[in-house]
Coordinates of C-alpha atoms in Angstrom, one line a residue:
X1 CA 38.2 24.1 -33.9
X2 CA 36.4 23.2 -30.8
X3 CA 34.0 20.3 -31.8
X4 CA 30.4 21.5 -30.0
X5 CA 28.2 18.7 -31.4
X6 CA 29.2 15.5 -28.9
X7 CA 27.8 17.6 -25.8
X8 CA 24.7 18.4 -27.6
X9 CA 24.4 14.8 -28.3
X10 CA 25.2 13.8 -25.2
X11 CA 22.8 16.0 -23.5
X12 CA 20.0 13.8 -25.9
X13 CA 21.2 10.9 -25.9
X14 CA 18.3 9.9 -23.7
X15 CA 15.5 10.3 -26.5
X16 CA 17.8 7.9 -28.6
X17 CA 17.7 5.5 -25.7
X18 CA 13.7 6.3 -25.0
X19 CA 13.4 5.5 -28.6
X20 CA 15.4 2.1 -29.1
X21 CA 13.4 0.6 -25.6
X22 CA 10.6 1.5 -26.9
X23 CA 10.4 0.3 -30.4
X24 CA 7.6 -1.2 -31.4
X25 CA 5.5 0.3 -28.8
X26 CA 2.2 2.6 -29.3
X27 CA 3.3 5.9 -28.9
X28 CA 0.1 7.7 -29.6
X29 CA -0.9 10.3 -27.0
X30 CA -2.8 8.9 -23.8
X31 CA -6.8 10.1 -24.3
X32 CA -8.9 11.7 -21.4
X33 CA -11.2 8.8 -21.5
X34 CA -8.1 6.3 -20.6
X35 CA -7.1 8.9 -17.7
X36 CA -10.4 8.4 -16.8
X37 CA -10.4 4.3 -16.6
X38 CA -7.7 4.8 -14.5
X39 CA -9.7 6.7 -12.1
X40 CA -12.1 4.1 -12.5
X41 CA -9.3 1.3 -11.7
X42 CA -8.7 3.0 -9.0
X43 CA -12.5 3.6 -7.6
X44 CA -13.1 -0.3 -8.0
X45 CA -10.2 -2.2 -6.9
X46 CA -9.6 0.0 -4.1
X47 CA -12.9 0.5 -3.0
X48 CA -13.1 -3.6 -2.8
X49 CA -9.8 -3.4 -0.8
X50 CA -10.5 -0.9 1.7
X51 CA -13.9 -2.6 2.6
X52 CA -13.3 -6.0 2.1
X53 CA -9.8 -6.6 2.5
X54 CA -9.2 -4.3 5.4
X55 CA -12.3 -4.5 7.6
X56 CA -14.8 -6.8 6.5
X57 CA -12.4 -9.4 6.1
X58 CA -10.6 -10.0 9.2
X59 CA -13.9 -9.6 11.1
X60 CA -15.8 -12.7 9.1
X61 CA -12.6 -14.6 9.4
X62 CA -12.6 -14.4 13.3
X63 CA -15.9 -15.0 14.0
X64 CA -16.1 -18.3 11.6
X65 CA -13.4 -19.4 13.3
X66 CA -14.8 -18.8 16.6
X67 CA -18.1 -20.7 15.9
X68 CA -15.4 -23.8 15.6
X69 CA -13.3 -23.0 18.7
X70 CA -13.4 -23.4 22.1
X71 CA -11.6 -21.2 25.2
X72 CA -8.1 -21.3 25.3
X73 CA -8.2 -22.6 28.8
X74 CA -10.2 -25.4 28.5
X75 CA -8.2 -27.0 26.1
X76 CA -5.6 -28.1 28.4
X77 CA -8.2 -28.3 31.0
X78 CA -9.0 -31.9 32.6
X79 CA -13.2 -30.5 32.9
X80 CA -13.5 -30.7 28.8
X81 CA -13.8 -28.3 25.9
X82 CA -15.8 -25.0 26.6
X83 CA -17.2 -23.7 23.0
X84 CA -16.1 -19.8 22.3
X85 CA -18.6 -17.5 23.3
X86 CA -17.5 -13.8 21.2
X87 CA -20.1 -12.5 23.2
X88 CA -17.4 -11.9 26.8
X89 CA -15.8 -9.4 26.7
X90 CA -11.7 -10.4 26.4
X91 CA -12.3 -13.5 24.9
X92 CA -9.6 -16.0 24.0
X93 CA -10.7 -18.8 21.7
X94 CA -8.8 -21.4 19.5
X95 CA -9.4 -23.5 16.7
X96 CA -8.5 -26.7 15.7
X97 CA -6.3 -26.8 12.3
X98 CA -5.2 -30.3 11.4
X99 CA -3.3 -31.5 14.7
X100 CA -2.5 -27.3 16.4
X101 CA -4.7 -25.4 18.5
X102 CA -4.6 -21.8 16.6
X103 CA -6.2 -18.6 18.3
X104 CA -8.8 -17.6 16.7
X105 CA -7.1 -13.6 15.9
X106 CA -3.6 -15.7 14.4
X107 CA -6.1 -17.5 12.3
X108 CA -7.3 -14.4 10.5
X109 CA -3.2 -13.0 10.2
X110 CA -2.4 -16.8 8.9
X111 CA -4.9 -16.7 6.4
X112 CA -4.2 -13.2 5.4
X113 CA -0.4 -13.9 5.2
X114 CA -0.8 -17.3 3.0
X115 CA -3.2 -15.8 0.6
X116 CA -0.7 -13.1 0.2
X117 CA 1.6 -15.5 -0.9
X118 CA -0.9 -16.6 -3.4
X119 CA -1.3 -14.0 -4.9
X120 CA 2.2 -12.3 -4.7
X121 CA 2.8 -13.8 -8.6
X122 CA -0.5 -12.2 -9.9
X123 CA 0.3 -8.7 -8.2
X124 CA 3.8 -8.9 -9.8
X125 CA 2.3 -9.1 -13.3
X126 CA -0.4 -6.8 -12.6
X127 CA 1.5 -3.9 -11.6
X128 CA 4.0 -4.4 -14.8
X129 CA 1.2 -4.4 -16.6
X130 CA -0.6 -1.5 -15.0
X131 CA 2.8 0.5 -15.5
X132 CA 2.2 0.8 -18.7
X133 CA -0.3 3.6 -18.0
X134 CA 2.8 5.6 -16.3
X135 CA 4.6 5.2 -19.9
X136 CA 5.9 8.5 -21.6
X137 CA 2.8 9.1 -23.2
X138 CA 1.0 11.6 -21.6
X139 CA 0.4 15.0 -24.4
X140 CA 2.8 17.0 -21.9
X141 CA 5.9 14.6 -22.2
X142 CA 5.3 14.0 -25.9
X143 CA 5.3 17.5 -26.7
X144 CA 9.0 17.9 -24.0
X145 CA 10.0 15.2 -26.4
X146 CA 9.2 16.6 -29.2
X147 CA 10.6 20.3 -28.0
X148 CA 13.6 18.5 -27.3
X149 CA 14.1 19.9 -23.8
X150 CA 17.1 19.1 -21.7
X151 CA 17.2 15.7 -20.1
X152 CA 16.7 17.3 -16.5
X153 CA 13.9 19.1 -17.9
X154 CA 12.6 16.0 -19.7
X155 CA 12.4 13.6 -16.6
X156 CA 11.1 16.7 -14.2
X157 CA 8.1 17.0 -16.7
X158 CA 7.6 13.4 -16.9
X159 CA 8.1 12.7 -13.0
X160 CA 5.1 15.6 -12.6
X161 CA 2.7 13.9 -15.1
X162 CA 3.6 10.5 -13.9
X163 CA 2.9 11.9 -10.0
X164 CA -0.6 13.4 -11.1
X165 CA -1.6 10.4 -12.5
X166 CA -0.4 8.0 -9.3
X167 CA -2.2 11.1 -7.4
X168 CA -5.4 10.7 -9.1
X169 CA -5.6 7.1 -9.0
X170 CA -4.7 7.1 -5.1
X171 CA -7.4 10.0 -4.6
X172 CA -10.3 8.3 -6.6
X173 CA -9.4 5.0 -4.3
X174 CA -10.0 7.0 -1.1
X175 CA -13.4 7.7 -3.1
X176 CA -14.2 4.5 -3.5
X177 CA -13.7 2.8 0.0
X178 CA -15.1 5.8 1.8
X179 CA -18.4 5.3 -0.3
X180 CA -18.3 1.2 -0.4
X181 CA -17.6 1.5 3.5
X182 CA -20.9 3.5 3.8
X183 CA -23.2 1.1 1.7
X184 CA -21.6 -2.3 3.2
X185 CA -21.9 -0.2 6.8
X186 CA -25.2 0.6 6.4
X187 CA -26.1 -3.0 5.2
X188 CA -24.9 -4.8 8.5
X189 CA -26.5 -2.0 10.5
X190 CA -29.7 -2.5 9.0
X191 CA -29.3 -6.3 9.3
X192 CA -27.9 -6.8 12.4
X193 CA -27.0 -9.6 13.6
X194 CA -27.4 -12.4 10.4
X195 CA -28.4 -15.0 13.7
X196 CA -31.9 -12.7 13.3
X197 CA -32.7 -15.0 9.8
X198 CA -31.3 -18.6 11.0
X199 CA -27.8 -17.5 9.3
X200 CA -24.2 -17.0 10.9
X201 CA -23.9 -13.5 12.4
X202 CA -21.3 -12.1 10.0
X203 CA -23.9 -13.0 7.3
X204 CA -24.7 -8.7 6.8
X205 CA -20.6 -8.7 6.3
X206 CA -20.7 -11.4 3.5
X207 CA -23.7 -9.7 1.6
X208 CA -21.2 -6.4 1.7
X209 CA -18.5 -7.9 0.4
X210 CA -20.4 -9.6 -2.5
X211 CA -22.2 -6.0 -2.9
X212 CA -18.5 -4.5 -3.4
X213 CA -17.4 -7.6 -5.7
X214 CA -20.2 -6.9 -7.7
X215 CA -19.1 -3.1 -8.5
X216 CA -15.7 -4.4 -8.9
X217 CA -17.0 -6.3 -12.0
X218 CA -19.3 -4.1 -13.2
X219 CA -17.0 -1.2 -13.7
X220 CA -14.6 -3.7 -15.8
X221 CA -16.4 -3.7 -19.0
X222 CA -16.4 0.7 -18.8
X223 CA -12.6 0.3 -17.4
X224 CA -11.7 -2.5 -20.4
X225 CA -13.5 -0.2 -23.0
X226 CA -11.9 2.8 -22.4
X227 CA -7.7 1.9 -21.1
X228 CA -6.6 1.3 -24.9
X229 CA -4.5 -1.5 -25.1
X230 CA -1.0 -1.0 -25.1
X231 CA 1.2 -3.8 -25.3
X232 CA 4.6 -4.0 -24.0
X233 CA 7.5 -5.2 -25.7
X234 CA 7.4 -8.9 -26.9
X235 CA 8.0 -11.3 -24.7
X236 CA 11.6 -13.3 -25.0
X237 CA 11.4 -16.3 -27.0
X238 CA 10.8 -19.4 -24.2
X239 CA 9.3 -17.1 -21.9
X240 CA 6.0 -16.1 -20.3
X241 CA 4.8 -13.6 -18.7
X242 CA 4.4 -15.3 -15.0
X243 CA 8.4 -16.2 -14.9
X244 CA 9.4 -13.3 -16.5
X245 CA 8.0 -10.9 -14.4
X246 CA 9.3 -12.8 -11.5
X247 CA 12.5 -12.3 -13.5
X248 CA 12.3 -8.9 -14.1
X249 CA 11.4 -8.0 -10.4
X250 CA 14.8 -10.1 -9.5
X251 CA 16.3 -7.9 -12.1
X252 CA 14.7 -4.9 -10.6
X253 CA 16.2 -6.1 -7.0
X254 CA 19.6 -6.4 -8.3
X255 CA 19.5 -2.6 -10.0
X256 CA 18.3 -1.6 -6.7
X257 CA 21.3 -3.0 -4.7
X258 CA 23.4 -1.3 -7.2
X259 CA 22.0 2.3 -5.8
X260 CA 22.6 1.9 -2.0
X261 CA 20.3 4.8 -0.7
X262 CA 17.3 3.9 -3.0
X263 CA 18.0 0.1 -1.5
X264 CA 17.9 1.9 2.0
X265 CA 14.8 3.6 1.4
X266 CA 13.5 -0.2 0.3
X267 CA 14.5 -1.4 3.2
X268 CA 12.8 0.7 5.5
X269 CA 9.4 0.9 3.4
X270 CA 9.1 -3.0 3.9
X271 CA 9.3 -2.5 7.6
X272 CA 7.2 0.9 7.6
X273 CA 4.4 0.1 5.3
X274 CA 3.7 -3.9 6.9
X275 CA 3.1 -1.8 10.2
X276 CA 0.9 0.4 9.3
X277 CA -1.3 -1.4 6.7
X278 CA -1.2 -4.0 10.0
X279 CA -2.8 -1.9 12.6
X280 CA -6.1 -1.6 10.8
X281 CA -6.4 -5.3 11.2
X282 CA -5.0 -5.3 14.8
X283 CA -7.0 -2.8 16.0
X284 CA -10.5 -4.2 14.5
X285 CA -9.9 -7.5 16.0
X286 CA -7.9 -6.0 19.5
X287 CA -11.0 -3.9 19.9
X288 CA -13.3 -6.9 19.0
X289 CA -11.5 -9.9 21.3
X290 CA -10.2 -7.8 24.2
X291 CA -12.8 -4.8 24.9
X292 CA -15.5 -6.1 23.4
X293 CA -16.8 -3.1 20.8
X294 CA -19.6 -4.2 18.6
X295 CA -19.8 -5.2 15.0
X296 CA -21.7 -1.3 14.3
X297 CA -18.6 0.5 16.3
X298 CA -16.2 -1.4 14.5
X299 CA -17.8 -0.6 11.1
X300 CA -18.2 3.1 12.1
X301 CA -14.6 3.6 13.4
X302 CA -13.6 2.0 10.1
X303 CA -15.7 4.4 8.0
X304 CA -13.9 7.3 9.7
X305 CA -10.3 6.4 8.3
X306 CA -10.4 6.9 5.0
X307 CA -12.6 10.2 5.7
X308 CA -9.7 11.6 8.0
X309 CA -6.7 10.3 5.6
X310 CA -8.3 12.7 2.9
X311 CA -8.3 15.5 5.5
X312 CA -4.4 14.4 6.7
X313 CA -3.2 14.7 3.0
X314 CA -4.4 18.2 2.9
X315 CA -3.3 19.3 6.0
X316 CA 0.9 17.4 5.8
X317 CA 0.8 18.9 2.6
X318 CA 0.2 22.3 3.8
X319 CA 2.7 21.7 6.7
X320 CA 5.6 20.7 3.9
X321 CA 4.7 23.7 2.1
X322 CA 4.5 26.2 5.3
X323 CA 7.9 24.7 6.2
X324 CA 9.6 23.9 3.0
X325 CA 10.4 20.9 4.9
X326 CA 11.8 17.6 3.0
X327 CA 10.3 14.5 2.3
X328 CA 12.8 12.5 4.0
X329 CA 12.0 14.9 7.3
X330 CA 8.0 14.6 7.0
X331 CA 8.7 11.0 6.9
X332 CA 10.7 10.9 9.8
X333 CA 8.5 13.1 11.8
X334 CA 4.8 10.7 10.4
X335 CA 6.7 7.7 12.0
X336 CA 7.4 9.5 14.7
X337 CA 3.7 10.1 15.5
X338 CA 2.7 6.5 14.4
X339 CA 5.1 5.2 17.0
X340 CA 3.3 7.5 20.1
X341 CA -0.1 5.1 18.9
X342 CA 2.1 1.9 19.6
X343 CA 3.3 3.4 23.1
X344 CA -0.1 4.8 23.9
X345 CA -1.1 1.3 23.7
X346 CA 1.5 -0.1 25.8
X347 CA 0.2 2.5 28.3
X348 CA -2.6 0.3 29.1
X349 CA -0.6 -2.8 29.3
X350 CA 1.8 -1.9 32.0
X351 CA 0.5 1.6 33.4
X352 CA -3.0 2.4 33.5
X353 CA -6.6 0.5 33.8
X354 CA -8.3 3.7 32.4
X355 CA -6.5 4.9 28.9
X356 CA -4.2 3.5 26.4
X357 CA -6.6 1.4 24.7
X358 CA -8.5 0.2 27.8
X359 CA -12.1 2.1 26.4
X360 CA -14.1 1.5 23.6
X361 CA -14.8 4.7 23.5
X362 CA -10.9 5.0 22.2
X363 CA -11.4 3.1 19.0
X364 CA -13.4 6.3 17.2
X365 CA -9.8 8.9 18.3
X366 CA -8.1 5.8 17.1
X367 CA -9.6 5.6 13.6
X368 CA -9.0 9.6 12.9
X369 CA -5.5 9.6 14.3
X370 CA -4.6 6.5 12.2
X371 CA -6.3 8.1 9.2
X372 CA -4.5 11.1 9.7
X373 CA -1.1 9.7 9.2
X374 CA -2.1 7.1 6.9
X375 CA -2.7 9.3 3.8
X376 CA -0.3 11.3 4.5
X377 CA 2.7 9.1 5.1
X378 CA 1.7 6.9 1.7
X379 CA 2.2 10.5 -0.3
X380 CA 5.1 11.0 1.8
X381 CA 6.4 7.2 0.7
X382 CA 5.8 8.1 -2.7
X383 CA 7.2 11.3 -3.2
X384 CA 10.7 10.4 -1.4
X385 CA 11.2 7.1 -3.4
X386 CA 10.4 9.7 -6.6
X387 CA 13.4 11.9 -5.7
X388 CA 15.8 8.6 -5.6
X389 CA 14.4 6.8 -8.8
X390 CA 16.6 6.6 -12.0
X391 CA 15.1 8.7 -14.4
X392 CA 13.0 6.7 -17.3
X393 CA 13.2 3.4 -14.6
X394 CA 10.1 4.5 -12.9
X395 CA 7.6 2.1 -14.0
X396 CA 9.9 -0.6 -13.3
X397 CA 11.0 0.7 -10.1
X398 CA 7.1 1.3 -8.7
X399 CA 5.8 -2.0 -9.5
X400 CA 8.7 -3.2 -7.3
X401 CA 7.6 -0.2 -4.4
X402 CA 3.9 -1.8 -4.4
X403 CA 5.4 -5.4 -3.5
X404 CA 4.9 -5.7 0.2
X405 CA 5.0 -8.6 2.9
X406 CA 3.4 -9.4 5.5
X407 CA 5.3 -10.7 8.3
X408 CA 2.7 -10.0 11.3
X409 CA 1.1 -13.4 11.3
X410 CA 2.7 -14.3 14.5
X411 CA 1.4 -12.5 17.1
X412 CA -2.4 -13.3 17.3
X413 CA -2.5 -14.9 20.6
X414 CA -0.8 -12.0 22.4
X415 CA -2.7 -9.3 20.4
X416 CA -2.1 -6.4 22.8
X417 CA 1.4 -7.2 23.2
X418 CA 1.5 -6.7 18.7
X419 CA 1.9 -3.3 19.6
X420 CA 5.7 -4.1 20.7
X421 CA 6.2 -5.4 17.0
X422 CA 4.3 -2.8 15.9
X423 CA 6.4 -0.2 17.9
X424 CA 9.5 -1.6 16.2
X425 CA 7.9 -1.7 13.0
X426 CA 7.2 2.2 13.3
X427 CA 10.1 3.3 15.2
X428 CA 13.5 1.2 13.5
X429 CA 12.1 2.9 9.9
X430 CA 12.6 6.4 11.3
X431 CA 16.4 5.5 11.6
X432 CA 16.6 4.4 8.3
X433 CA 14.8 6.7 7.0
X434 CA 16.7 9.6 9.1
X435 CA 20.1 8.0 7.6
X436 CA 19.2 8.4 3.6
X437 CA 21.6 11.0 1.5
X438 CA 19.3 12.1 -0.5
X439 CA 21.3 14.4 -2.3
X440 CA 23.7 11.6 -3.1
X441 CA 20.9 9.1 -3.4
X442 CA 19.8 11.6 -6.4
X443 CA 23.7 11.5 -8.2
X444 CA 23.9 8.0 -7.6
X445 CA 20.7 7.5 -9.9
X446 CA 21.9 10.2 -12.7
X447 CA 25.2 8.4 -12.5
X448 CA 23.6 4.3 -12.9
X449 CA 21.8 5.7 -16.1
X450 CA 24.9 7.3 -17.7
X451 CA 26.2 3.9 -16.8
X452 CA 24.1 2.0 -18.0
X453 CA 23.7 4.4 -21.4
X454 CA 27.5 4.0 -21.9
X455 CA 27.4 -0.1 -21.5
X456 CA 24.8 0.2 -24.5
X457 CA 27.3 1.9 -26.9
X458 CA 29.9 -0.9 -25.9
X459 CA 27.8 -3.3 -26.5
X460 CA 26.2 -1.9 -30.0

């Protein structure tokens, strides 16, 4: 007699493992009102980080800078040091930093790059933490659970309620820094100049970025009240949670090289995402140093992005749909069009004295074309890194996703010639991108969890 009851129990075998890593866990269903300090999570700390962190930021730390600098050429000059005047148009200024002469635009990427070091530990247990949220939890995958539904089944349910909630929080972000932009742009406009009250000029861009602090906090008590705590697993004896998270994202890294087309996709997101998340910066202070735009363009050009990223979403989405194209060929084809922006600007270096960056009228068509592939291509990320991730390793796999570096802190001093590295950065991706199996990338995943379920029978 045929035995029928090892396939079944096979084909479940992934609630039994659900089950035994999460043991001691809270498994109660996730509320409406924590959904909704997610949201909240999402309207703060990204509305902080799209007004502070990308605009307000780089423009403070260059003109700080430049009240301590002095021209480029006159530091090598025999006539004496000439102090930076950010009021000529194509300015180059440096500043002294312990015994080097740094431009004033490599400054603001130095900064930027070190502080990102800084913080790399905090973001590392933040986003394990945050994770949590994305547990199986949800009322929808409980009740699949519950139904016992087919593994496949299971994971697609689970992948759609963890995508919604990602979604949401990614949505109520672009919420945030469109309305934040608006307030802190409308403070400097209304300031001007902070020179007006006996105060640095940038002053207007300090009192926004303490205004969007300020929210930050005051939506923590709401967002604390209302995300239940759910604790992970105990920590190992000996360990805490700094080391072991940098433990667990090396462990992460070596299940990852394990699954060589979800490591390929890694690859190329490191590249991709440090150029695009870089030309915001480049541009404001390209824009700033070499054409001249004012402080009110810059904040207006910069208040435009997040508006035409919502519209982008819509409309790449509507494309995928019309065309039933993949995500691996949207991808392709979004670095594709980010890479004409780096040759447009090339344009002006070696072929024209009219376009390709050589107006400030071009920043505003700048701002909506980079908004219109940046929304876009971060769903596009998201959704192709979903259709190679191990089912059930999501969590662990994401919070490894959001770790990015920065490696543009270099090129400061020949800021229109960045859009050579940002070329490459935009352009190398598409090949690695364009060389993904994602079919196999998909059984390669399936196959490390049966793997790895089998190695926990041996071992039990």
């Amino acid at each position: 007699m045929t035995d029928t009851k090892a396939p079944v129990e096979e084909e479940f075998n992934y609630l039994a493992r659900e089950a035994e890593d999460d043991a001691g866990l809270d498994h109660s269903p996730v509320s409406s009102q924590e959904f909704w300090g997610w949201k909240l999570f999402g309207l703060s700390t990204e509305g902080y980080s799209g007004l502070a962190t990308a605009v307000f930021f780089p423009i403070i730390l260059e003109n700080l800078a430049s009240t301590q600098a002095y021209t480029t050429k006159s530091i090598n000059a025999a006539s004496g040091l000439v102090p930076c005047n950010t009021k000529d148009d194509g300015y180059s200024c440096s500043v002294k930093v312990g015994s080097l002469w740094v431009d004033t635009s490599s400054y603001v990427f130095y900064a930027t790059t070190i502080s990102s070091f800084l913080l790399g530990f905090t973001i590392v247990t933040a986003l394990l933490g945050i994770s949590m949220l994305l547990s199986p939890n949800p009322p929808l995958v409980i009740k699949a659970r519950e139904d016992k539904v087919s593994r496949t089944e299971y994971y697609a349910i689970s992948d759609r309620v963890s995508n919604r909630v990602s979604s949401a929080g990614f949505l109520w972000g672009y919420v945030g820094s469109v309305i934040e932009l608006i307030i802190g742009a409308g403070i400097a406009i209304v300031m001007g100049s902070g020179e007006k009250f006996g105060l640095p000029a940038v002053y207007p861009l300090q009192i926004g970025v303490a205004f969007s602090g300020v929210v930050m906090l005051a939506f923590v008590p709401i967002i604390y009240k209302w995300l239940k705590p759910r604790p992970g697993p105990p920590l190992p004896a000996g360990e805490n949670f700094v080391f072991f998270s940098i433990k667990k994202v090396g462990s992460s890294i070596a299940k990852a090289r394990q699954l060589s087309q979800l490591f390929l996709f890694l690859i190329g997101w490191f590249i991709y995402s440090d150029g695009f998340s870089t030309i915001t910066s480049v541009a404001i202070l390209f824009f700033r140093t070499e054409l001249g735009v004012k402080q009110t363009e810059l904040l207006i050009a910069a208040t435009i992005t997040p508006f035409a990223a919502g519209v982008g979403n819509w409309f790449w989405h509507k494309v995928q749909v019309a065309t039933k194209a993949t995500s691996k060929t949207m991808l392709c084809i979004q670095a594709f069009f980010y890479s004409l922006l780096c040759i447009y600007g090339l344009v002006g270096l070696y072929c024209s004295h009219t376009f390709g960056l050589r107006a400030k009228w071009e920043i505003y068509p700048l701002a909506i074309y980079h908004g219109f592939l940046l929304g876009a291509t971060q769903a596009t990320c998201r959704g192709l890194f979903s259709e190679l991730l191990p089912p059930g390793l999501e969590a662990e796999f994401f919070s490894l996703y959001e770790i990015t570096d920065k490696g543009s802190s270099w090129f400061g001093p020949l800021i229109r010639y960045a859009f050579w590295f940002l070329l490459g950065m935009m352009a190398i991706p598409i090949f690695i991108f364009g060389s993904i199996d994602v079919p196999k990338g998909k059984q390669q995943s399936i196959e490390f969890i049966e793997n790895e379920e089998r190695i926990k029978k041996v071992a039990a």
